[in-house]
Every structure is written in structure tokens, then in C-alpha cells.
mmCIF file of C-alpha atoms and ligand atoms in Angstrom:
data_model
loop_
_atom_site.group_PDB
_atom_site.id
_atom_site.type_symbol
_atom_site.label_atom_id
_atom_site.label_comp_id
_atom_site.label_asym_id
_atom_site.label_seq_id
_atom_site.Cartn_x
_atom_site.Cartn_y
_atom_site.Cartn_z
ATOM 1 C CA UNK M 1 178.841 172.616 70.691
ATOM 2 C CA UNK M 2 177.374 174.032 67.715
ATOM 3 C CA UNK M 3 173.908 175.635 67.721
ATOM 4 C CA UNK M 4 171.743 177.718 65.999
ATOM 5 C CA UNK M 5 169.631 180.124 67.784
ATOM 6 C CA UNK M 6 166.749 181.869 66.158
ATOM 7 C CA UNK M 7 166.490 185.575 67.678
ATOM 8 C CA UNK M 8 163.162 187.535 67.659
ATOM 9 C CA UNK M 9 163.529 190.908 68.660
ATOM 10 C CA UNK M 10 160.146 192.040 68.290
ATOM 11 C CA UNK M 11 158.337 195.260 69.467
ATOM 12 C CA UNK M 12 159.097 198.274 72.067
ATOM 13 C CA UNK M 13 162.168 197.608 73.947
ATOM 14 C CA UNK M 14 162.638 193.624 72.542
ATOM 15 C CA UNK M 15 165.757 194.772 70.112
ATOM 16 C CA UNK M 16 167.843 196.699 72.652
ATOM 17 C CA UNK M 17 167.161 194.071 75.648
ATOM 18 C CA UNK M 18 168.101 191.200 73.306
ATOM 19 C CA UNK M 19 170.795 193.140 72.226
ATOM 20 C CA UNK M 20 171.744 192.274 75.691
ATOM 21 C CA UNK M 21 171.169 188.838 76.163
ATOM 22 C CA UNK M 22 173.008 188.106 72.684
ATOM 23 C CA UNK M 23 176.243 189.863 74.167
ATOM 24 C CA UNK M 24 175.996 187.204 77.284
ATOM 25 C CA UNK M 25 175.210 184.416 75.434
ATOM 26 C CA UNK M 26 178.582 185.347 73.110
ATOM 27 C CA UNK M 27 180.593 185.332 75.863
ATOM 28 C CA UNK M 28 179.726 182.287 77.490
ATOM 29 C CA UNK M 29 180.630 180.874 74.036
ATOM 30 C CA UNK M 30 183.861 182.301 74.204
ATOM 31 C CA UNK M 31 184.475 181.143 77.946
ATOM 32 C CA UNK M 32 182.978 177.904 77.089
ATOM 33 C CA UNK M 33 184.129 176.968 73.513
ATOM 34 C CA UNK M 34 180.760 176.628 71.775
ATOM 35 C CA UNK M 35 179.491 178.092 68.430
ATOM 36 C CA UNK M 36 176.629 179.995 68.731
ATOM 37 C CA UNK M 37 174.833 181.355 65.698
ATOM 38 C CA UNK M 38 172.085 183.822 65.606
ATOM 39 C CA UNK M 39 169.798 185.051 62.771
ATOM 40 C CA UNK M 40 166.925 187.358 63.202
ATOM 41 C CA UNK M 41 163.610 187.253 62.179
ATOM 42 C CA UNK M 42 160.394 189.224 62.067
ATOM 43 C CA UNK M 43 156.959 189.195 64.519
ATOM 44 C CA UNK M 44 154.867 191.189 66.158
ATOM 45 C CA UNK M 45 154.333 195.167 64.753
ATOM 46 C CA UNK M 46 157.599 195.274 63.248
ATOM 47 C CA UNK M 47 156.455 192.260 60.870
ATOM 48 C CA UNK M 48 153.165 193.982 60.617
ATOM 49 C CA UNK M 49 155.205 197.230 59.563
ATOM 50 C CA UNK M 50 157.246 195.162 56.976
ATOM 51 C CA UNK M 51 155.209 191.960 55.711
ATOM 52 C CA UNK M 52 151.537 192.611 56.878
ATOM 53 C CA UNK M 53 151.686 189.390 58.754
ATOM 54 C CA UNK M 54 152.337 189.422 62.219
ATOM 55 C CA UNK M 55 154.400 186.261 62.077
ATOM 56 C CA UNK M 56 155.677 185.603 59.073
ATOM 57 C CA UNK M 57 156.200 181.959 56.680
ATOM 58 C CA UNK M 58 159.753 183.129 57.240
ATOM 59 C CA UNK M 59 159.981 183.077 60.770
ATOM 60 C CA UNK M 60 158.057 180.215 61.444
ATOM 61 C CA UNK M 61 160.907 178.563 58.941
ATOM 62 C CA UNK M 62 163.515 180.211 60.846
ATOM 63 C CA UNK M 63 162.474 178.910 63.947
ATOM 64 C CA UNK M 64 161.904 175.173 62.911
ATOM 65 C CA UNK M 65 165.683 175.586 61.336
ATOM 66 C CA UNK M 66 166.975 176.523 64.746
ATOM 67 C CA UNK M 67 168.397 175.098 67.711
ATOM 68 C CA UNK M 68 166.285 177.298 70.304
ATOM 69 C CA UNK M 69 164.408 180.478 70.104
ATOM 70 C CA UNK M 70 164.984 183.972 71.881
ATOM 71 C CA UNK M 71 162.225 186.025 71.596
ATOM 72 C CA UNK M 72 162.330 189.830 73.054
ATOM 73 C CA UNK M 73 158.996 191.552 73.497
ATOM 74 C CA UNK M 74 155.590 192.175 71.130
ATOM 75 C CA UNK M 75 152.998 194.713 71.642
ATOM 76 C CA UNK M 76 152.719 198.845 69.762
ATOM 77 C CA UNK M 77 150.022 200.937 71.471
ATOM 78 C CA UNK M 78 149.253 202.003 68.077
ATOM 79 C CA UNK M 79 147.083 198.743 67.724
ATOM 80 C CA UNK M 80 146.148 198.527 71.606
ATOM 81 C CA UNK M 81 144.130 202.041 70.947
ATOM 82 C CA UNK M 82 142.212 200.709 68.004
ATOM 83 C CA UNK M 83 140.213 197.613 68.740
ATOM 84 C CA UNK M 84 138.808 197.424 65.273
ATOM 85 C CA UNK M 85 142.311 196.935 64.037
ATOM 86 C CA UNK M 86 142.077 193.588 62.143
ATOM 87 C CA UNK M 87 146.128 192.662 62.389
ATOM 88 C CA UNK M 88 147.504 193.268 65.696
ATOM 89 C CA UNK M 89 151.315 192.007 67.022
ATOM 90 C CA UNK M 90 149.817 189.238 69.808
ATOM 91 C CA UNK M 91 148.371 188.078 67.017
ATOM 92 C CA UNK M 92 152.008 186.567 65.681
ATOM 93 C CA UNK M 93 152.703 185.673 69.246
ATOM 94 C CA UNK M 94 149.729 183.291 69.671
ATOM 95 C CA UNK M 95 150.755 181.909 65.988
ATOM 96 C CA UNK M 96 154.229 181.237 66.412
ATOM 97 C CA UNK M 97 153.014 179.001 69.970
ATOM 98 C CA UNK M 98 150.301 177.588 68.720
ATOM 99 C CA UNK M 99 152.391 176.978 65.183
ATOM 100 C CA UNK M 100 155.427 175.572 66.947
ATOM 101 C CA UNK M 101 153.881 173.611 69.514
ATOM 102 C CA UNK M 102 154.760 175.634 72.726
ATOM 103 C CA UNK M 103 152.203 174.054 75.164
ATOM 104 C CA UNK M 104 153.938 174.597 78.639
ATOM 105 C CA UNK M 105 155.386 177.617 79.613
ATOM 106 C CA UNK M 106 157.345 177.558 82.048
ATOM 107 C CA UNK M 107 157.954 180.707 84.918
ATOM 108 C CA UNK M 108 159.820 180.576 88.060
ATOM 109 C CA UNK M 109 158.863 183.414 90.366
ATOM 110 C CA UNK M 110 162.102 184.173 92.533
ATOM 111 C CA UNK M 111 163.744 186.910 94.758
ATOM 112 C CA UNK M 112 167.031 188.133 94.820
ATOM 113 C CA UNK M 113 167.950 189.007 98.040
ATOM 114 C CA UNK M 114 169.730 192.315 97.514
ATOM 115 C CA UNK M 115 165.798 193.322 95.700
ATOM 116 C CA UNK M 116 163.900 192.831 98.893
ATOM 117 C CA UNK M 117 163.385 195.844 99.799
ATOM 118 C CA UNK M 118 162.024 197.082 96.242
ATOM 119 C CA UNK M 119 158.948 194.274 95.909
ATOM 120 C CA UNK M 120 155.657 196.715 97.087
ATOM 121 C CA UNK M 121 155.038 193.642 99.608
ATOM 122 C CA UNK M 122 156.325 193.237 102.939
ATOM 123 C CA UNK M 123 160.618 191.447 103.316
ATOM 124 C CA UNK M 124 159.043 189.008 105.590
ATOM 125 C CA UNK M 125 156.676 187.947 103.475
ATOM 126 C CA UNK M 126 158.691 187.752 100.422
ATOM 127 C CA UNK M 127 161.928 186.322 101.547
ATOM 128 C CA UNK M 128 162.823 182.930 100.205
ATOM 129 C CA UNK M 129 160.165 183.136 97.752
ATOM 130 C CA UNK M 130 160.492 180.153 94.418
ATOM 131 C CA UNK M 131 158.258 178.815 93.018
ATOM 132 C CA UNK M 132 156.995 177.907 89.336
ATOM 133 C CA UNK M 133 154.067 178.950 87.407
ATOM 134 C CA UNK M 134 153.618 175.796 84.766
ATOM 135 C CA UNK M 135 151.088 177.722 82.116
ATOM 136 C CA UNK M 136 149.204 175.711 79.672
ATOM 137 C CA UNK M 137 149.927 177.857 76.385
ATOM 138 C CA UNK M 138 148.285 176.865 72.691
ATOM 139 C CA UNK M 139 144.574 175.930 74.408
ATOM 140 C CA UNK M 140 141.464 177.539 76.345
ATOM 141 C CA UNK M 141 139.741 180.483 75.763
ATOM 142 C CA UNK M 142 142.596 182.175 74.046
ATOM 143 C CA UNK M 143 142.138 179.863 71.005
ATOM 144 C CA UNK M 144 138.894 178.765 71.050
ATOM 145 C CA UNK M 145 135.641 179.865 69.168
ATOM 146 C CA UNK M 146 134.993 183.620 69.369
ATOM 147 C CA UNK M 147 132.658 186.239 67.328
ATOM 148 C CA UNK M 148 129.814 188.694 67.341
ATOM 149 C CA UNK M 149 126.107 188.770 67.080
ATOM 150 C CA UNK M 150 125.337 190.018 63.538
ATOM 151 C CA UNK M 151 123.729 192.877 65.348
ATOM 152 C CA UNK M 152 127.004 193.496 66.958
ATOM 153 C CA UNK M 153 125.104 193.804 69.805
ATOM 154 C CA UNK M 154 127.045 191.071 71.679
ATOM 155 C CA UNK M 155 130.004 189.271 71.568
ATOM 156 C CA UNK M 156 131.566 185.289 73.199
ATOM 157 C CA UNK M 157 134.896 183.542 73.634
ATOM 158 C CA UNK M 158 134.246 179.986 74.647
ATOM 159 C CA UNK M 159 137.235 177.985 76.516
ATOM 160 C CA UNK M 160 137.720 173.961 75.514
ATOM 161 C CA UNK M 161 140.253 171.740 77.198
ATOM 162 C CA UNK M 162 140.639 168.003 76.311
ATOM 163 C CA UNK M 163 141.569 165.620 78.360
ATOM 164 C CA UNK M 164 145.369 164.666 76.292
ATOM 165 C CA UNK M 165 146.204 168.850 76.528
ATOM 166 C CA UNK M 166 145.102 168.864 80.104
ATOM 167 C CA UNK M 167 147.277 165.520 81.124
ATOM 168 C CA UNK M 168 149.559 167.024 78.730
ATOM 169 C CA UNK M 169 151.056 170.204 80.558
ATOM 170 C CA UNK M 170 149.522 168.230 84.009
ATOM 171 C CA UNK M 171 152.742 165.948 83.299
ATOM 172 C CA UNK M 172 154.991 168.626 83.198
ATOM 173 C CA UNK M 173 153.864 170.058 86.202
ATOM 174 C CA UNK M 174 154.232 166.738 88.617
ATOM 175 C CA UNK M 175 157.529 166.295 86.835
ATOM 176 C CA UNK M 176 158.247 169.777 87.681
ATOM 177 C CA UNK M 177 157.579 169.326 91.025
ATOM 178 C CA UNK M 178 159.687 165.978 91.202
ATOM 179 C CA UNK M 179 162.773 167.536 90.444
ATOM 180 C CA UNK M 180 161.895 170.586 93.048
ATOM 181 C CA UNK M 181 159.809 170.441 96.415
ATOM 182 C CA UNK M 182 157.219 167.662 95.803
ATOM 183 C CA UNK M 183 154.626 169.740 96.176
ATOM 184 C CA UNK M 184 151.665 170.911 93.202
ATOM 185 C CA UNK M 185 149.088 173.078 93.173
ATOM 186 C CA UNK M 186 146.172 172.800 90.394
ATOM 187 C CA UNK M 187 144.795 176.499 90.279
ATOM 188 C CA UNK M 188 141.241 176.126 88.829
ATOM 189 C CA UNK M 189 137.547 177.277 89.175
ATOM 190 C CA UNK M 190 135.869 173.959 89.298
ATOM 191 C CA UNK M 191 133.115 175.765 91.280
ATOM 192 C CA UNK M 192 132.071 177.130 88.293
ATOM 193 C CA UNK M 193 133.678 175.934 85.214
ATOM 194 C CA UNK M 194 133.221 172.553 83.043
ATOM 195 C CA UNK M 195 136.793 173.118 81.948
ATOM 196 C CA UNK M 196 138.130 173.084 85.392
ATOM 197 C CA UNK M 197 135.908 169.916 86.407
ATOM 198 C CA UNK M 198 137.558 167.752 83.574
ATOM 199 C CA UNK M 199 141.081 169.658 84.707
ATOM 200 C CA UNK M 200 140.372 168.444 88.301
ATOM 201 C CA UNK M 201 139.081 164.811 87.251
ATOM 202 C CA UNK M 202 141.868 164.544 84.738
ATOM 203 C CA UNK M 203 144.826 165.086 87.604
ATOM 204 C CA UNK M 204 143.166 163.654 90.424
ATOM 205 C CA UNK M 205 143.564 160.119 88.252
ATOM 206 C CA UNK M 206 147.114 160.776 87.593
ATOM 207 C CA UNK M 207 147.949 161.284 91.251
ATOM 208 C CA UNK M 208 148.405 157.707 91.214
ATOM 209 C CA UNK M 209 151.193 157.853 89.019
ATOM 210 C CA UNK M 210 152.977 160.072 91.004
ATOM 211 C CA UNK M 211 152.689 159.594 94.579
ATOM 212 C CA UNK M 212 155.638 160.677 96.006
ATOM 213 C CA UNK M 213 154.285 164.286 95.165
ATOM 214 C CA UNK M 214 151.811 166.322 97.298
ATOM 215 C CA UNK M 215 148.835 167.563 95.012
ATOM 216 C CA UNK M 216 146.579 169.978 96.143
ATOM 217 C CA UNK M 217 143.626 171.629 94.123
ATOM 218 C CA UNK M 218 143.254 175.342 94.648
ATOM 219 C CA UNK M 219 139.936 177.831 92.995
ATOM 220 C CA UNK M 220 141.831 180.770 90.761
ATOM 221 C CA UNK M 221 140.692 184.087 93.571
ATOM 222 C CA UNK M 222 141.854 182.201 96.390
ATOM 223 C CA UNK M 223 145.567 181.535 94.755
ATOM 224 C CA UNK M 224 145.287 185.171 93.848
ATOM 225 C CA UNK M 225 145.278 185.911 96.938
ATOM 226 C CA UNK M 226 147.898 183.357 98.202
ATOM 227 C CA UNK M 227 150.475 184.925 96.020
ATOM 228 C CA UNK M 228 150.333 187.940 98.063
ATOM 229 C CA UNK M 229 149.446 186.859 101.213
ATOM 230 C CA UNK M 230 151.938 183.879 101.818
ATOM 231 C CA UNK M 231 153.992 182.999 98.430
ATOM 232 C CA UNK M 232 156.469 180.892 99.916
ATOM 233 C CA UNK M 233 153.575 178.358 100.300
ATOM 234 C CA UNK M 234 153.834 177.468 96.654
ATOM 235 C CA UNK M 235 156.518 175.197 94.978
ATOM 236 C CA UNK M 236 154.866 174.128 91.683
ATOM 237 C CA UNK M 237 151.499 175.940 89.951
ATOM 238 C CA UNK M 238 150.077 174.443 87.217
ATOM 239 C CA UNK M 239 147.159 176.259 85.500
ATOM 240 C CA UNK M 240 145.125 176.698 81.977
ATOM 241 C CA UNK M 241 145.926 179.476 79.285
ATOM 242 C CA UNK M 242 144.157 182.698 80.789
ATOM 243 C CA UNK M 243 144.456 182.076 84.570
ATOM 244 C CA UNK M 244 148.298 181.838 84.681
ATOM 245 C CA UNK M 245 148.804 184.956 82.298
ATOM 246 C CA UNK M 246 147.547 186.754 85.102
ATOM 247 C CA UNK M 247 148.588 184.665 88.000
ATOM 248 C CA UNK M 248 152.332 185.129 86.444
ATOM 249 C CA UNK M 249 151.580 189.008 86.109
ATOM 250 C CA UNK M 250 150.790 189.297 89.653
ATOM 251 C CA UNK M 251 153.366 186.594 90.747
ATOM 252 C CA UNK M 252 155.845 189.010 88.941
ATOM 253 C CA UNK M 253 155.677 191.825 91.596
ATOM 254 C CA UNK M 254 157.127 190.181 94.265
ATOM 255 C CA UNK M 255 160.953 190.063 92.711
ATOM 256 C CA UNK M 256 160.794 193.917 92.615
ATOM 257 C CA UNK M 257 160.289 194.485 88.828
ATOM 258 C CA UNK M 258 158.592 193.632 86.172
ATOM 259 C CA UNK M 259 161.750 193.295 84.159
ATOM 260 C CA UNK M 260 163.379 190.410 86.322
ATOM 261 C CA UNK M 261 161.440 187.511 85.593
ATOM 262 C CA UNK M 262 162.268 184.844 82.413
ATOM 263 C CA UNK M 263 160.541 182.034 81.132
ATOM 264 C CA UNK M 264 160.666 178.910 78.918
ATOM 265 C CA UNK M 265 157.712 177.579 75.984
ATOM 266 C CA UNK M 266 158.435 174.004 76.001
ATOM 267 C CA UNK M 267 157.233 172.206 72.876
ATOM 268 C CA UNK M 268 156.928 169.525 70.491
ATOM 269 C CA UNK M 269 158.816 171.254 67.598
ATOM 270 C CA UNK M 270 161.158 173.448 69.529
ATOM 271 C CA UNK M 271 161.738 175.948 72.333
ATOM 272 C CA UNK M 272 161.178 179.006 73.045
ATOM 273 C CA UNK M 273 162.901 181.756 75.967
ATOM 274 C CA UNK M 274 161.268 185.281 76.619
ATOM 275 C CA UNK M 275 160.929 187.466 79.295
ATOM 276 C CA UNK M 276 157.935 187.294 81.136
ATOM 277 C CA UNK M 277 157.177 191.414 80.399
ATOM 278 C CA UNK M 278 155.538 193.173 77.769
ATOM 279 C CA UNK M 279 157.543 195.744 75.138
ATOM 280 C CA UNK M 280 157.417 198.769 77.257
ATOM 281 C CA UNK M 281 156.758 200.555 74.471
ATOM 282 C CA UNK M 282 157.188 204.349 76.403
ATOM 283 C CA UNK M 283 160.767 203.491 77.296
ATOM 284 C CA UNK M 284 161.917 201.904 73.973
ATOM 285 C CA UNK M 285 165.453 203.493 72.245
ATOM 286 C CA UNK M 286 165.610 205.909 75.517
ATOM 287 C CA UNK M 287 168.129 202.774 77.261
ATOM 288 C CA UNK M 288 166.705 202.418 80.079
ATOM 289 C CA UNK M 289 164.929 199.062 79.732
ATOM 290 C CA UNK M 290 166.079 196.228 81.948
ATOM 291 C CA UNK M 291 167.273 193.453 80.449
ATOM 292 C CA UNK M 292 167.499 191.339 83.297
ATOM 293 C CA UNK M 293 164.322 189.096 82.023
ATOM 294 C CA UNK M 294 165.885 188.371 79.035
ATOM 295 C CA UNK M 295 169.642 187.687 80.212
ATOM 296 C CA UNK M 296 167.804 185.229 82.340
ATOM 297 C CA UNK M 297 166.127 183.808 79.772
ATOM 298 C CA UNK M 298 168.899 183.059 77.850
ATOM 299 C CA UNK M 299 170.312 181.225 81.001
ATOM 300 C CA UNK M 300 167.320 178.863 80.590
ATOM 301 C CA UNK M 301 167.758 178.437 76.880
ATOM 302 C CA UNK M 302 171.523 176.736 77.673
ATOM 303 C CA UNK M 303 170.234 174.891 80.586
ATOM 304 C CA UNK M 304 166.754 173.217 78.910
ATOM 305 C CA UNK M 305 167.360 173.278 75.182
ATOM 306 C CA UNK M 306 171.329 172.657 75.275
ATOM 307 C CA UNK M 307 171.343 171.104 78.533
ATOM 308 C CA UNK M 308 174.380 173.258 79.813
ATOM 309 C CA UNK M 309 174.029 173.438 83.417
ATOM 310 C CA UNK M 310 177.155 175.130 83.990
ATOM 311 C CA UNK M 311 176.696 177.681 81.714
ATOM 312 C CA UNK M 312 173.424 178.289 82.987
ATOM 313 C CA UNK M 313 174.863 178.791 86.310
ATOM 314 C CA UNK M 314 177.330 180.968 85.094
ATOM 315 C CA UNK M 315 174.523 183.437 83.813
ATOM 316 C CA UNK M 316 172.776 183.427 86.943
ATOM 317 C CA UNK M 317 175.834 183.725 89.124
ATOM 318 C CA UNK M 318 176.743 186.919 87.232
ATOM 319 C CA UNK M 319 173.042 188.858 87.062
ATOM 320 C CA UNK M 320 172.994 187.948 91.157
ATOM 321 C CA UNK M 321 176.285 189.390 91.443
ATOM 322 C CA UNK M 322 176.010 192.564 89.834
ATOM 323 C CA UNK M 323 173.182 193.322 91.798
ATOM 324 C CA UNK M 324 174.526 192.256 94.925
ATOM 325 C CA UNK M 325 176.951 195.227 94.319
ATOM 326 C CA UNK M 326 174.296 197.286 93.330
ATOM 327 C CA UNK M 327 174.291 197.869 89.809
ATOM 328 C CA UNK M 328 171.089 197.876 87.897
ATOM 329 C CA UNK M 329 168.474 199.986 85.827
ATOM 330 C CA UNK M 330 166.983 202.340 87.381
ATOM 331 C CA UNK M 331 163.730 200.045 88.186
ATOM 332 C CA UNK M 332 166.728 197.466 90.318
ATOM 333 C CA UNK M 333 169.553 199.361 91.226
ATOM 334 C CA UNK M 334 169.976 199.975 94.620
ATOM 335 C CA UNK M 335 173.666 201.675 94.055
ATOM 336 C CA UNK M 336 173.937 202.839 91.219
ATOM 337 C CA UNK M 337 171.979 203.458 88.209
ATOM 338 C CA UNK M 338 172.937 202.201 84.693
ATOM 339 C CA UNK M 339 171.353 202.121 81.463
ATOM 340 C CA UNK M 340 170.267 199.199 79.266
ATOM 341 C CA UNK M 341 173.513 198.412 77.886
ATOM 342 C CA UNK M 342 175.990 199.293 80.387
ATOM 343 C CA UNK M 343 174.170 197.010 82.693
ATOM 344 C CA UNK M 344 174.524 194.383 80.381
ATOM 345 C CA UNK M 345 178.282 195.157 79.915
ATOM 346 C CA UNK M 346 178.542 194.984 83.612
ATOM 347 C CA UNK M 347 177.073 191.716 83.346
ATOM 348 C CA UNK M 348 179.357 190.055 80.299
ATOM 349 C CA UNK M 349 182.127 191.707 82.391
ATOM 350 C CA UNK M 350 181.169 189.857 85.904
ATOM 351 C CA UNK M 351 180.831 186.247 83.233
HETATM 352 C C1 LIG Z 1 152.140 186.967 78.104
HETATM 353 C C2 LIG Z 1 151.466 188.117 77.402
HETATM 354 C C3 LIG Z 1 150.682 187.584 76.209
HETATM 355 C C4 LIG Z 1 149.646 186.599 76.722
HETATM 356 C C5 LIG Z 1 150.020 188.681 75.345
HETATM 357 C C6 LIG Z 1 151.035 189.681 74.845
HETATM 358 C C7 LIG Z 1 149.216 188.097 74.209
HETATM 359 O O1 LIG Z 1 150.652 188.810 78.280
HETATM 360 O O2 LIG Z 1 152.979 186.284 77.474
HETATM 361 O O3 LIG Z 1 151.874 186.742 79.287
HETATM 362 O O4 LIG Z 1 148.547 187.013 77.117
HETATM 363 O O5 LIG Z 1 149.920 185.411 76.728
HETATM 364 MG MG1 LIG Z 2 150.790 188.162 80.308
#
């Protein structure tokens, strides 16, 4: 197959991690006689540095032009110190979602079992964790009205669901859960929220449609909890904008590291793959970043934009093997120690 693949780099350690995930992605093209074509584009502080947009008319055109999207990391402490900055790098990530239509965000929350011992929380408890966070991404409080007093003196963000965006990603959730362990659990605060009261009303009166699957409705500080306490409970999360950037944060430290975990933007233009971390901006050009996120995330690209299972699989097989023999940055390595890129190598080498 032919396809064209739009590749964002971004901020911090994006460009050397994608770096990585390119080099896999070649090979597998190679091994697998496909045509894979990459072109680069601007967001985040680099764009900033170079256009003064965070997400340029450019990219967004690049992106609609492509097959799939790859997208490495955003984020420069330079802006994160200065809250009166008035262009900032998340800035161009929240455009380019909300701009291409990226409304469920997808993250599975897995262990490998040669990691077990480097997640903070107990073996036991972690073993035979998967599950999937399904994250509602272009609504709530991260796009709705926000401002100051003209005294300055205070300050709101309000959070608005409708009922089509909350059936919306609520679909791909049950489907989700179809295809896995039948089971779903609506995280919420219906306790306290009007948002989460139409969430709840919304899904309980699509149960109907789907009742081979177990629904359960959870509040948001008791599934906190959960995640620690017993993760293996969950099979399928789905959750509004805020509550499963953090939920997935948290989720996150049971593989081990940060760096492990992937995910998938599903939308109505396009798609987009990205690693669930942030640009590490401290260890950028020093090559010691793990790719592993990323790589991962490119496994997901073949598998749900290009629907190539196999190569997928292939992907996966390799980053589980490499690490079964111990390999790894220095966050995942339980033998030996390697930097950004000849962990990758390792990786294209064990395709
Ligand atoms: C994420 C990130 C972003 C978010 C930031 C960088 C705006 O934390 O993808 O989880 O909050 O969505
Ligand atoms: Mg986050």
C-alpha cells in the first residue's frame, strides 16, 4: 500500500523519539512491501519559534493531505514559567484536535511483564493489567467559555457537553468494549456536576442498544483510586476532556514509565498517534528519551488507520522482545542501558 503520513515532531524530545518511530515504520515497509511517505510539519514552540502560530495553516493542510498523523511531543518551559504569555505550544495542540476533528482518544494502559518490577505499585497488584482509557477530546472545560473579571480580580472556565458529543465518544466506548471484555465504566461526578448528569442520562439510554455489555457508572475520586488500588478491575473507561487527562496520567504509572504508553485521536477528518507523555524538555538532544510511546504509537497508526494487523503485531512483538532481553533506556532497562537511538536500532533490528 501506498500512504502518506504527516509527521509532527514538535517540542522537547518529539524530533529524536520520532526519529525513532519513523526508522520502524520504514522497515516494516521494507519487510512488508508498502510505500510509506513522510513530510514534516510545524506545532507547538517550534512553530511559535518559526511562524508565531502554534499550529500553523500549513500543518493543518498537511495533515488533511495525509493518510495518518504522527505527532511527537509539545510543551517549552519557557512558556510554562510565564502565564501571561499570550501564544503558548498546547495552544496548537488543542487546535490541530479541535481543527481536525479528533474527538476520542484512545489509551490502553498495559504491562509488560519483564517491567513489573519497575511500576512504584505492588507486582501483585499490577500483573495482567489492560485496560482502555476512551477520552472525550475537542469538548468540556478545555474549550469552553473562559476569562477574567475586568478587575482581574477573578477568573472562570465553564465545561458544556451536548448530548450528540456525549453519545458521540459514549459509542466508541461500548464498541470498545465489544471487541474487548464487555465490560464499561462511565467515570463521572454526577454528584456534583450538570455535565455529568446529562453524561449519565445520555448512556444509561443507550444501554439498551448494547446489552451484551456490562455498564457501570463510577464518580471521578473513587476511579482515582481504583486505578491504584485494583486496576485489573477495569476493561473499558470512558470519560470527558479534563477527567481522563489525568486519569490517563495516573493510569500511566503502572507500566513502569511514563515513556511506554501510546495512544490514538480518532476523528472525523483523520487520525492522529502520539505518545501519551509530555516533551521532557530537560532530557531533549542528551539521547536518553524513550521512545517506546511513540514506536507504539506507530503500531496503532498501521493497525487503526491502515488496518494492518500484522504489521501492528510485528511492532509490538519486537518492543516486547527487546525488553524481555533487557534492553531499554535507562527509565526501562532492566539489563542493559541504551540510549534513544540505539534502542530504537535494537528495535528495527528485532522487526
Ligand atoms: C495530554 C496533555 C495535553 C492535554 C496538554 C499538553 C495540553 O497533557 O495530551 O494529555 O491536557 O490534553
Ligand atoms: Mg495529559
Amino acid at each position: 500500500m501506498n500512504k502518506k503520513i504527516a509527521v509532527l515532531a514538535g517540542d522537547g524530545i518529539g524530533p529524536e523519539i520520532t526519529k525513532e518511530a519513523i526508522n520502524v515504520l520504514k522497515k516494516v515497509a521494507d519487510k512488508f512491501g508498502h510505500q510509506f511517505d513522510f513530510r514534516q510539519g510545524l506545532v507547538g514552540g517550534v512553530a511559535i519559534d518559526q511562524t508565531k502560530n502554534p499550529f500553523p495553516g500549513e500543518t493543518l493542510k498537511l495533515c488533511l493531505d495525509s493518510d495518518a498523523i504522527l505527532f511527537g511531543a509539545i510543551g517549552d518551559p519557557k512558556y510554562d514559567n510565564d502565564p501571561t504569555a499570550r501564544i503558548r505550544p498546547e495552544q496548537g495542540l488543542l487546535a490541530m484536535r479541535k481543527e481536525l476533528g479528533l474527538y476520542a482518544n484512545i489509551r490502553p494502559v498495559f504491562v509488560f511483564k519483564s517491567l513489573l518490577d519497575r511500576s512504584p505499585l505492588k507486582k501483585e497488584i499490577v500483573d495482567g493489567v489492560d485496560f482502555v482509557v476512551v477520552r472525550e477530546l475537542i469538548s468540556g472545560i478545555y474549550f469552553g467559555e473562559r476569562g477574567r473579571s475586568n478587575d482581574n480580580k477573578s477568573a472562570f472556565d465553564t465545561s458544556e457537553y451536548s448530548v450528540d458529543e456525549i453519545a458521540r465518544i459514549a459509542k466508541v466506548g461500548f464498541e470498545m468494549a465489544g471487541k474487548r471484555r464487555k465490560k464499561l465504566t462511565v467515570v463521572d461526578k454526577a454528584n456534583v456536576l450538570e455535565t455529568s448528569r446529562l453524561w449519565r442520562e445520555t448512556i444509561q439510554n443507550m444501554e439498551k442498544d448494547y446489552s451484551d455489555i456490562e455498564v457501570e457508572y463510577m464518580f471521578v475520586d473513587n476511579a482515582a483510586q481504583q486505578i491504584i488500588k485494583n486496576p485489573t478491575r477495569f476493561d473499558v473507561i470512558v470519560t470527558e476532556n479534563m477527567f481522563g487527562d489525568i486519569l490517563t496520567d495516573e493510569a500511566s504509572v503502572i507500566s513502569g514509565s511514563l515513556g511506554m504508553l501510546p495512544s490514538a485521536s480518532l476523528g472525523l477528518k483523520t487520525s492522529l498517534f502520539e505518545p501519551i507523555h509530555g516533551s521532557f524538555p530537560k532530557a531533549a538532544g542528551q539521547n536518553i528519551a524513550n521512545p517506546t510511546g511513540i514506536i507504539l504509537s506507530a503500531a496503532m497508526l498501521l493497525e487503526e488507520a491502515f488496518e494492518m494487523v500484522e504489521e501492528g503485531a510485528v511492532i509490538r512483538n519486537a518492543v516486547q522482545k527487546v525488553l524481555d532481553d533487557g534492553f531499554g533506556t535507562r527509565d526501562i532497562a532492566t539489563k542493559k542501558v541504551m540510549g534513544t537511538k540505539e534502542f530504537g536500532q535494537k528495535i528495527v533490528g528485532a522487526l
